[in-house]
mmCIF file of N, CA and C and ligand atoms in Angstrom:
data_model
loop_
_atom_site.group_PDB
_atom_site.id
_atom_site.type_symbol
_atom_site.label_atom_id
_atom_site.label_comp_id
_atom_site.label_asym_id
_atom_site.label_seq_id
_atom_site.Cartn_x
_atom_site.Cartn_y
_atom_site.Cartn_z
ATOM 1 N N MET I 174 42.275 -15.758 -21.178
ATOM 2 C CA MET I 174 43.694 -15.635 -21.409
ATOM 3 C C MET I 174 44.364 -17.095 -22.138
ATOM 4 N N SER I 175 44.726 -17.098 -23.256
ATOM 5 C CA SER I 175 44.969 -18.019 -24.089
ATOM 6 C C SER I 175 45.712 -19.170 -23.545
ATOM 7 N N ASP I 176 46.959 -18.669 -22.864
ATOM 8 C CA ASP I 176 47.904 -19.394 -22.415
ATOM 9 C C ASP I 176 47.779 -19.745 -20.977
ATOM 10 N N CYS I 177 46.710 -19.610 -20.390
ATOM 11 C CA CYS I 177 46.532 -19.849 -18.825
ATOM 12 C C CYS I 177 45.851 -21.204 -18.581
ATOM 13 N N LEU I 178 46.453 -21.915 -17.805
ATOM 14 C CA LEU I 178 46.073 -23.080 -17.527
ATOM 15 C C LEU I 178 44.486 -23.258 -16.851
ATOM 16 N N PHE I 179 44.215 -22.287 -15.982
ATOM 17 C CA PHE I 179 42.891 -22.296 -15.326
ATOM 18 C C PHE I 179 41.912 -21.897 -16.271
ATOM 19 N N CYS I 180 42.295 -20.901 -17.311
ATOM 20 C CA CYS I 180 41.244 -20.376 -18.085
ATOM 21 C C CYS I 180 40.809 -21.662 -19.218
ATOM 22 N N LYS I 181 41.986 -22.304 -19.438
ATOM 23 C CA LYS I 181 41.492 -23.659 -20.192
ATOM 24 C C LYS I 181 40.712 -24.740 -19.682
ATOM 25 N N MET I 182 40.677 -24.586 -18.282
ATOM 26 C CA MET I 182 39.536 -25.294 -17.421
ATOM 27 C C MET I 182 38.321 -24.960 -17.418
ATOM 28 N N VAL I 183 38.300 -23.452 -17.412
ATOM 29 C CA VAL I 183 37.033 -22.610 -17.634
ATOM 30 C C VAL I 183 36.391 -22.978 -18.867
ATOM 31 N N SER I 184 37.382 -22.885 -20.038
ATOM 32 C CA SER I 184 36.653 -23.010 -21.302
ATOM 33 C C SER I 184 36.167 -24.533 -21.678
ATOM 34 N N GLY I 185 36.997 -25.666 -20.942
ATOM 35 C CA GLY I 185 36.808 -26.853 -21.150
ATOM 36 C C GLY I 185 37.673 -27.673 -22.035
ATOM 37 N N ASP I 186 38.931 -26.727 -22.610
ATOM 38 C CA ASP I 186 39.861 -27.223 -23.168
ATOM 39 C C ASP I 186 40.715 -28.333 -22.476
ATOM 40 N N ILE I 187 40.760 -27.992 -21.118
ATOM 41 C CA ILE I 187 41.536 -29.203 -20.438
ATOM 42 C C ILE I 187 40.624 -29.595 -19.220
ATOM 43 N N LYS I 188 40.493 -30.694 -18.920
ATOM 44 C CA LYS I 188 39.531 -31.372 -18.209
ATOM 45 C C LYS I 188 39.723 -31.146 -16.812
ATOM 46 N N ALA I 189 38.719 -30.875 -16.029
ATOM 47 C CA ALA I 189 38.829 -30.478 -14.719
ATOM 48 C C ALA I 189 37.859 -31.449 -13.872
ATOM 49 N N ASP I 190 38.237 -31.900 -12.703
ATOM 50 C CA ASP I 190 37.238 -32.709 -11.821
ATOM 51 C C ASP I 190 36.308 -31.759 -11.000
ATOM 52 N N VAL I 191 35.449 -31.183 -11.648
ATOM 53 C CA VAL I 191 34.535 -30.240 -11.238
ATOM 54 C C VAL I 191 33.720 -30.479 -10.043
ATOM 55 N N VAL I 192 33.745 -29.607 -8.898
ATOM 56 C CA VAL I 192 32.849 -29.806 -7.702
ATOM 57 C C VAL I 192 31.769 -28.887 -7.874
ATOM 58 N N TYR I 193 31.864 -27.775 -8.296
ATOM 59 C CA TYR I 193 30.841 -26.814 -8.527
ATOM 60 C C TYR I 193 31.058 -25.827 -9.568
ATOM 61 N N GLN I 194 30.048 -25.297 -10.209
ATOM 62 C CA GLN I 194 30.445 -24.142 -11.085
ATOM 63 C C GLN I 194 28.996 -23.522 -11.206
ATOM 64 N N ASP I 195 29.328 -22.140 -11.563
ATOM 65 C CA ASP I 195 27.965 -21.189 -11.923
ATOM 66 C C ASP I 195 28.710 -20.164 -13.031
ATOM 67 N N ASP I 196 27.830 -19.056 -13.233
ATOM 68 C CA ASP I 196 28.375 -18.119 -14.317
ATOM 69 C C ASP I 196 29.741 -17.404 -13.712
ATOM 70 N N LYS I 197 29.960 -17.494 -12.604
ATOM 71 C CA LYS I 197 30.918 -16.521 -12.084
ATOM 72 C C LYS I 197 32.228 -17.389 -11.660
ATOM 73 N N VAL I 198 31.877 -18.618 -10.907
ATOM 74 C CA VAL I 198 33.088 -19.362 -10.331
ATOM 75 C C VAL I 198 33.202 -20.792 -10.984
ATOM 76 N N LEU I 199 34.397 -21.308 -10.866
ATOM 77 C CA LEU I 199 34.642 -22.850 -11.064
ATOM 78 C C LEU I 199 35.453 -23.484 -9.696
ATOM 79 N N ALA I 200 34.941 -24.444 -9.458
ATOM 80 C CA ALA I 200 35.502 -25.165 -8.040
ATOM 81 C C ALA I 200 35.805 -26.598 -8.681
ATOM 82 N N PHE I 201 37.192 -27.039 -8.418
ATOM 83 C CA PHE I 201 37.553 -28.437 -9.021
ATOM 84 C C PHE I 201 38.530 -28.881 -8.256
ATOM 85 N N ARG I 202 38.743 -30.171 -8.050
ATOM 86 C CA ARG I 202 39.811 -30.623 -7.114
ATOM 87 C C ARG I 202 41.228 -30.520 -7.807
ATOM 88 N N ASP I 203 42.185 -30.240 -6.623
ATOM 89 C CA ASP I 203 43.496 -30.042 -7.080
ATOM 90 C C ASP I 203 44.069 -31.365 -7.431
ATOM 91 N N ILE I 204 44.927 -31.190 -8.407
ATOM 92 C CA ILE I 204 45.667 -32.364 -9.021
ATOM 93 C C ILE I 204 46.552 -33.123 -7.889
ATOM 94 N N HIS I 205 47.154 -32.194 -6.954
ATOM 95 C CA HIS I 205 48.078 -32.733 -6.102
ATOM 96 C C HIS I 205 47.540 -32.362 -4.552
ATOM 97 N N PRO I 206 46.466 -33.110 -4.017
ATOM 98 C CA PRO I 206 45.934 -32.512 -2.817
ATOM 99 C C PRO I 206 46.844 -32.582 -1.714
ATOM 100 N N GLN I 207 46.701 -31.599 -1.003
ATOM 101 C CA GLN I 207 47.322 -31.334 0.078
ATOM 102 C C GLN I 207 46.577 -31.726 1.648
ATOM 103 N N ALA I 208 45.377 -32.275 1.348
ATOM 104 C CA ALA I 208 44.470 -32.680 2.317
ATOM 105 C C ALA I 208 43.434 -33.492 1.714
ATOM 106 N N PRO I 209 42.671 -34.486 2.543
ATOM 107 C CA PRO I 209 41.721 -35.221 1.941
ATOM 108 C C PRO I 209 40.617 -34.535 1.049
ATOM 109 N N TRP I 210 40.474 -33.509 1.318
ATOM 110 C CA TRP I 210 39.643 -32.635 0.499
ATOM 111 C C TRP I 210 40.331 -31.276 0.049
ATOM 112 N N HIS I 211 40.729 -31.146 -1.288
ATOM 113 C CA HIS I 211 41.502 -29.966 -1.571
ATOM 114 C C HIS I 211 40.793 -29.589 -2.861
ATOM 115 N N VAL I 212 40.190 -28.358 -2.750
ATOM 116 C CA VAL I 212 39.429 -28.058 -3.891
ATOM 117 C C VAL I 212 40.073 -26.514 -4.395
ATOM 118 N N LEU I 213 40.150 -26.130 -5.560
ATOM 119 C CA LEU I 213 40.597 -24.614 -5.894
ATOM 120 C C LEU I 213 39.218 -24.163 -6.356
ATOM 121 N N LEU I 214 39.138 -22.739 -5.942
ATOM 122 C CA LEU I 214 37.949 -22.142 -6.300
ATOM 123 C C LEU I 214 38.380 -20.738 -7.195
ATOM 124 N N ILE I 215 38.128 -20.698 -8.457
ATOM 125 C CA ILE I 215 38.585 -19.443 -9.073
ATOM 126 C C ILE I 215 37.624 -18.761 -9.827
ATOM 127 N N PRO I 216 37.598 -17.442 -10.097
ATOM 128 C CA PRO I 216 36.719 -16.879 -10.841
ATOM 129 C C PRO I 216 36.984 -17.217 -12.396
ATOM 130 N N LYS I 217 35.673 -17.279 -12.966
ATOM 131 C CA LYS I 217 35.791 -17.624 -14.589
ATOM 132 C C LYS I 217 36.555 -16.514 -15.343
ATOM 133 N N GLN I 218 36.604 -15.374 -14.948
ATOM 134 C CA GLN I 218 37.320 -14.467 -15.660
ATOM 135 C C GLN I 218 38.798 -14.486 -15.164
ATOM 136 N N HIS I 219 39.648 -14.042 -16.092
ATOM 137 C CA HIS I 219 40.993 -14.159 -15.907
ATOM 138 C C HIS I 219 41.480 -12.944 -15.000
ATOM 139 N N ILE I 220 42.084 -13.298 -13.795
ATOM 140 C CA ILE I 220 42.742 -12.220 -12.869
ATOM 141 C C ILE I 220 43.773 -13.030 -12.302
ATOM 142 N N ALA I 221 44.953 -12.311 -12.493
ATOM 143 C CA ALA I 221 46.139 -12.960 -12.293
ATOM 144 C C ALA I 221 46.514 -13.493 -10.928
ATOM 145 N N ASN I 222 46.053 -12.559 -9.934
ATOM 146 C CA ASN I 222 46.320 -12.681 -8.272
ATOM 147 C C ASN I 222 45.571 -11.825 -7.561
ATOM 148 N N LEU I 223 45.730 -11.951 -6.191
ATOM 149 C CA LEU I 223 44.824 -11.137 -5.344
ATOM 150 C C LEU I 223 45.265 -9.582 -5.710
ATOM 151 N N ASN I 224 46.568 -9.400 -6.128
ATOM 152 C CA ASN I 224 46.877 -7.839 -6.376
ATOM 153 C C ASN I 224 46.029 -7.228 -7.275
ATOM 154 N N GLU I 225 45.442 -8.135 -8.179
ATOM 155 C CA GLU I 225 44.765 -7.544 -9.424
ATOM 156 C C GLU I 225 43.115 -7.653 -9.178
ATOM 157 N N LEU I 226 42.868 -8.254 -8.001
ATOM 158 C CA LEU I 226 41.369 -8.203 -7.654
ATOM 159 C C LEU I 226 40.792 -6.978 -7.024
ATOM 160 N N HIS I 227 40.040 -6.364 -7.878
ATOM 161 C CA HIS I 227 39.487 -5.053 -7.523
ATOM 162 C C HIS I 227 38.094 -5.144 -7.472
ATOM 163 N N ASN I 228 37.443 -6.238 -7.883
ATOM 164 C CA ASN I 228 35.992 -6.330 -7.928
ATOM 165 C C ASN I 228 35.320 -6.917 -6.431
ATOM 166 N N LEU I 229 34.883 -6.028 -5.876
ATOM 167 C CA LEU I 229 34.603 -6.392 -4.230
ATOM 168 C C LEU I 229 33.292 -7.331 -4.345
ATOM 169 N N GLU I 230 32.650 -7.175 -5.188
ATOM 170 C CA GLU I 230 31.496 -8.059 -5.296
ATOM 171 C C GLU I 230 31.937 -9.454 -5.608
ATOM 172 N N LEU I 231 32.836 -9.543 -6.696
ATOM 173 C CA LEU I 231 33.424 -10.876 -6.989
ATOM 174 C C LEU I 231 34.109 -11.555 -5.545
ATOM 175 N N GLY I 232 34.946 -10.751 -5.013
ATOM 176 C CA GLY I 232 35.705 -11.169 -3.961
ATOM 177 C C GLY I 232 34.712 -12.120 -2.907
ATOM 178 N N GLY I 233 33.771 -11.186 -2.555
ATOM 179 C CA GLY I 233 32.852 -11.591 -1.467
ATOM 180 C C GLY I 233 32.239 -12.875 -2.051
ATOM 181 N N TYR I 234 31.837 -12.795 -3.339
ATOM 182 C CA TYR I 234 31.167 -14.114 -3.904
ATOM 183 C C TYR I 234 32.186 -15.255 -3.853
ATOM 184 N N LEU I 235 33.165 -15.298 -4.017
ATOM 185 C CA LEU I 235 34.309 -16.299 -3.882
ATOM 186 C C LEU I 235 34.487 -16.818 -2.494
ATOM 187 N N LEU I 236 34.464 -15.781 -1.561
ATOM 188 C CA LEU I 236 34.392 -16.194 -0.345
ATOM 189 C C LEU I 236 33.072 -16.903 0.161
ATOM 190 N N ARG I 237 32.005 -16.208 -0.091
ATOM 191 C CA ARG I 237 30.810 -16.922 0.187
ATOM 192 C C ARG I 237 30.471 -18.334 -0.331
ATOM 193 N N THR I 238 30.920 -18.478 -1.492
ATOM 194 C CA THR I 238 30.665 -19.850 -2.260
ATOM 195 C C THR I 238 31.815 -20.746 -1.435
ATOM 196 N N ALA I 239 32.759 -20.503 -1.164
ATOM 197 C CA ALA I 239 33.765 -21.455 -0.517
ATOM 198 C C ALA I 239 33.280 -21.918 0.661
ATOM 199 N N ALA I 240 32.585 -20.955 1.525
ATOM 200 C CA ALA I 240 32.048 -21.324 2.893
ATOM 201 C C ALA I 240 30.861 -22.282 2.646
ATOM 202 N N GLN I 241 30.164 -21.929 1.530
ATOM 203 C CA GLN I 241 28.886 -22.949 1.145
ATOM 204 C C GLN I 241 29.442 -24.216 0.460
ATOM 205 N N LEU I 242 30.254 -24.283 -0.131
ATOM 206 C CA LEU I 242 31.063 -25.726 -0.551
ATOM 207 C C LEU I 242 31.593 -26.458 0.674
ATOM 208 N N ALA I 243 32.246 -25.908 1.521
ATOM 209 C CA ALA I 243 32.794 -26.543 2.613
ATOM 210 C C ALA I 243 31.386 -27.042 3.477
ATOM 211 N N THR I 244 30.553 -26.215 3.608
ATOM 212 C CA THR I 244 29.461 -26.790 4.507
ATOM 213 C C THR I 244 28.544 -27.956 3.755
ATOM 214 N N GLU I 245 28.591 -27.733 2.567
ATOM 215 C CA GLU I 245 27.821 -28.763 1.514
ATOM 216 C C GLU I 245 28.762 -30.182 1.804
ATOM 217 N N HIS I 246 29.757 -30.093 1.928
ATOM 218 C CA HIS I 246 30.847 -31.304 1.921
ATOM 219 C C HIS I 246 31.042 -31.692 3.432
ATOM 220 N N GLY I 247 30.284 -30.862 4.386
ATOM 221 C CA GLY I 247 30.207 -31.422 5.812
ATOM 222 C C GLY I 247 31.484 -30.974 6.809
ATOM 223 N N PHE I 248 32.302 -29.876 6.285
ATOM 224 C CA PHE I 248 33.322 -29.459 6.921
ATOM 225 C C PHE I 248 33.161 -28.264 7.761
ATOM 226 N N ALA I 249 31.867 -27.652 7.875
ATOM 227 C CA ALA I 249 31.659 -26.370 8.500
ATOM 228 C C ALA I 249 31.914 -26.381 10.035
ATOM 229 N N GLU I 250 31.733 -27.731 10.756
ATOM 230 C CA GLU I 250 31.839 -27.713 12.111
ATOM 231 C C GLU I 250 33.237 -28.213 12.409
ATOM 232 N N SER I 251 33.660 -29.345 11.495
ATOM 233 C CA SER I 251 35.114 -29.578 11.908
ATOM 234 C C SER I 251 36.209 -28.608 11.734
ATOM 235 N N GLY I 252 35.932 -27.888 10.458
ATOM 236 C CA GLY I 252 36.705 -26.753 10.039
ATOM 237 C C GLY I 252 37.613 -27.049 8.845
ATOM 238 N N TYR I 253 38.137 -25.901 8.037
ATOM 239 C CA TYR I 253 38.705 -26.040 7.042
ATOM 240 C C TYR I 253 39.721 -24.830 6.875
ATOM 241 N N ARG I 254 40.682 -24.722 5.885
ATOM 242 C CA ARG I 254 41.393 -23.752 5.576
ATOM 243 C C ARG I 254 41.063 -23.145 4.358
ATOM 244 N N THR I 255 41.363 -21.724 4.060
ATOM 245 C CA THR I 255 41.359 -21.023 2.794
ATOM 246 C C THR I 255 42.479 -20.458 2.642
ATOM 247 N N VAL I 256 43.053 -20.548 1.624
ATOM 248 C CA VAL I 256 44.479 -19.916 1.107
ATOM 249 C C VAL I 256 44.453 -19.124 -0.176
ATOM 250 N N PHE I 257 45.089 -17.943 -0.234
ATOM 251 C CA PHE I 257 45.462 -17.317 -1.685
ATOM 252 C C PHE I 257 47.032 -17.200 -1.362
ATOM 253 N N ASN I 258 47.684 -17.789 -2.446
ATOM 254 C CA ASN I 258 49.073 -17.576 -2.609
ATOM 255 C C ASN I 258 49.134 -16.529 -3.501
ATOM 256 N N CYS I 259 50.056 -15.376 -3.259
ATOM 257 C CA CYS I 259 50.409 -14.376 -4.188
ATOM 258 C C CYS I 259 51.884 -14.254 -4.445
ATOM 259 N N ASN I 260 52.135 -14.334 -5.592
ATOM 260 C CA ASN I 260 53.501 -14.271 -6.138
ATOM 261 C C ASN I 260 54.491 -14.998 -5.519
ATOM 262 N N GLY I 261 55.758 -14.811 -5.792
ATOM 263 C CA GLY I 261 56.831 -15.562 -5.331
ATOM 264 C C GLY I 261 56.914 -15.941 -4.059
ATOM 265 N N ASP I 262 56.933 -15.037 -2.897
ATOM 266 C CA ASP I 262 57.015 -15.388 -1.708
ATOM 267 C C ASP I 262 55.884 -15.931 -1.127
ATOM 268 N N GLY I 263 54.712 -15.792 -1.892
ATOM 269 C CA GLY I 263 53.614 -16.477 -1.325
ATOM 270 C C GLY I 263 53.313 -17.941 -1.848
ATOM 271 N N GLY I 264 54.205 -18.121 -2.643
ATOM 272 C CA GLY I 264 54.326 -19.658 -3.473
ATOM 273 C C GLY I 264 53.445 -19.965 -4.341
ATOM 274 N N GLN I 265 52.813 -18.664 -5.128
ATOM 275 C CA GLN I 265 51.983 -18.916 -6.332
ATOM 276 C C GLN I 265 52.548 -19.538 -7.425
ATOM 277 N N THR I 266 52.217 -20.571 -8.023
ATOM 278 C CA THR I 266 52.730 -21.279 -9.237
ATOM 279 C C THR I 266 51.874 -20.926 -10.591
ATOM 280 N N VAL I 267 50.466 -20.788 -10.252
ATOM 281 C CA VAL I 267 49.688 -20.795 -11.355
ATOM 282 C C VAL I 267 49.008 -19.212 -11.294
ATOM 283 N N PHE I 268 49.050 -18.361 -12.358
ATOM 284 C CA PHE I 268 48.833 -16.968 -12.248
ATOM 285 C C PHE I 268 47.477 -16.660 -12.770
ATOM 286 N N HIS I 269 46.515 -17.465 -12.255
ATOM 287 C CA HIS I 269 45.096 -17.311 -12.405
ATOM 288 C C HIS I 269 44.607 -17.542 -10.781
ATOM 289 N N LEU I 270 43.873 -16.225 -10.540
ATOM 290 C CA LEU I 270 43.380 -16.357 -8.893
ATOM 291 C C LEU I 270 42.848 -17.497 -8.482
ATOM 292 N N HIS I 271 43.251 -18.022 -7.419
ATOM 293 C CA HIS I 271 42.500 -19.217 -7.178
ATOM 294 C C HIS I 271 42.617 -19.336 -5.317
ATOM 295 N N MET I 272 41.574 -19.901 -5.039
ATOM 296 C CA MET I 272 41.484 -19.825 -3.416
ATOM 297 C C MET I 272 41.513 -21.324 -3.112
ATOM 298 N N HIS I 273 42.628 -21.647 -2.146
ATOM 299 C CA HIS I 273 43.040 -23.092 -2.150
ATOM 300 C C HIS I 273 41.733 -23.422 -0.829
ATOM 301 N N LEU I 274 40.994 -24.250 -0.951
ATOM 302 C CA LEU I 274 39.908 -24.834 0.005
ATOM 303 C C LEU I 274 40.686 -26.253 0.591
ATOM 304 N N LEU I 275 40.970 -26.249 1.732
ATOM 305 C CA LEU I 275 41.425 -27.608 2.441
ATOM 306 C C LEU I 275 40.862 -28.118 3.553
ATOM 307 N N ALA I 276 40.329 -29.388 3.554
ATOM 308 C CA ALA I 276 39.713 -29.919 4.744
ATOM 309 C C ALA I 276 39.907 -31.402 4.798
ATOM 310 N N GLY I 277 39.535 -31.857 5.999
ATOM 311 C CA GLY I 277 39.544 -33.343 6.280
ATOM 312 C C GLY I 277 40.705 -33.898 7.043
ATOM 313 N N ARG I 278 41.732 -33.051 7.701
ATOM 314 C CA ARG I 278 42.671 -33.192 8.459
ATOM 315 C C ARG I 278 43.030 -32.047 9.493
ATOM 316 N N GLN I 279 43.499 -32.301 10.549
ATOM 317 C CA GLN I 279 44.075 -31.191 11.324
ATOM 318 C C GLN I 279 45.099 -30.135 10.647
ATOM 319 N N MET I 280 44.794 -28.812 10.299
ATOM 320 C CA MET I 280 45.938 -28.324 9.813
ATOM 321 C C MET I 280 46.898 -27.906 11.025
ATOM 322 N N THR I 281 48.074 -27.308 10.411
ATOM 323 C CA THR I 281 49.051 -26.863 11.575
ATOM 324 C C THR I 281 49.365 -25.454 11.084
ATOM 325 N N TRP I 282 49.809 -24.713 12.025
ATOM 326 C CA TRP I 282 50.475 -23.345 12.166
ATOM 327 C C TRP I 282 51.769 -23.169 12.478
ATOM 328 N N PRO I 283 52.716 -22.323 12.034
ATOM 329 C CA PRO I 283 52.503 -21.688 10.816
ATOM 330 C C PRO I 283 52.644 -22.497 9.563
ATOM 331 N N PRO I 284 51.984 -22.118 8.482
ATOM 332 C CA PRO I 284 52.216 -22.779 7.309
ATOM 333 C C PRO I 284 53.726 -22.556 6.878
ATOM 334 N N GLY I 285 54.009 -23.559 5.874
ATOM 335 C CA GLY I 285 55.539 -23.717 5.538
ATOM 336 C C GLY I 285 55.841 -22.537 4.453
HETATM 337 P P1 LIG M 1044 49.651 -22.123 -6.194
HETATM 338 O O1 LIG M 1044 50.848 -22.692 -5.831
HETATM 339 O O2 LIG M 1044 49.773 -21.251 -7.520
HETATM 340 O O3 LIG M 1044 48.780 -21.384 -4.984
HETATM 341 O O4 LIG M 1044 48.583 -23.164 -6.503
HETATM 342 C C1 LIG M 1044 48.459 -23.913 -7.866
HETATM 343 C C2 LIG M 1044 47.814 -25.085 -7.612
HETATM 344 O O5 LIG M 1044 47.314 -25.849 -8.650
HETATM 345 C C3 LIG M 1044 48.606 -26.254 -6.866
HETATM 346 O O6 LIG M 1044 48.030 -26.774 -5.607
HETATM 347 C C4 LIG M 1044 48.678 -27.592 -8.031
HETATM 348 O O7 LIG M 1044 48.503 -28.635 -7.383
HETATM 349 C C5 LIG M 1044 47.447 -27.169 -8.720
HETATM 350 N N1 LIG M 1044 47.668 -27.582 -10.046
HETATM 351 C C6 LIG M 1044 48.434 -27.176 -10.973
HETATM 352 N N2 LIG M 1044 48.386 -27.788 -12.137
HETATM 353 C C7 LIG M 1044 46.984 -28.396 -11.943
HETATM 354 C C8 LIG M 1044 46.220 -29.238 -13.213
HETATM 355 O O8 LIG M 1044 46.624 -29.302 -14.198
HETATM 356 N N3 LIG M 1044 44.920 -29.524 -12.522
HETATM 357 C C9 LIG M 1044 44.654 -29.350 -11.474
HETATM 358 N N4 LIG M 1044 43.394 -29.756 -11.043
HETATM 359 N N5 LIG M 1044 45.263 -28.600 -10.444
HETATM 360 C C10 LIG M 1044 46.478 -28.301 -10.654
HETATM 361 ZN ZN1 LIG M 1045 43.251 -17.584 -16.500
#
């Protein structure tokens, strides 16, 4: 999608601090980290948000890749948080599906 910020990161038009990528997903550091380790994991194809995710295989792949990245970065035991914000009340500001992966501090509940 030509006017989508995260699609531009997939295409390389906008530089991302890439943590991992393959043919299906891209993971990069959030520009305003909310934890010592804050990564956004996105599908390379444009999907606006969780409401538009119908591909079960891709959804599972995103989850599995998140767990693998957290493990590789040493957070499997200490723990981490995954978040999908969806639309206005969910706090979504970028309308390309992304999973927040946060780790490196004690998280609190409920979220704000
Ligand atoms: P949302 O609020 O949609 O769930 O999350 C969007 C996230 O994208 C925010 O955490 C925000 O900091 C991050 N973000 C927005 N613009 C950029 C950017 O240009 N580069 C990177 N790396 N992250 C961005
Ligand atoms: Zn996009």
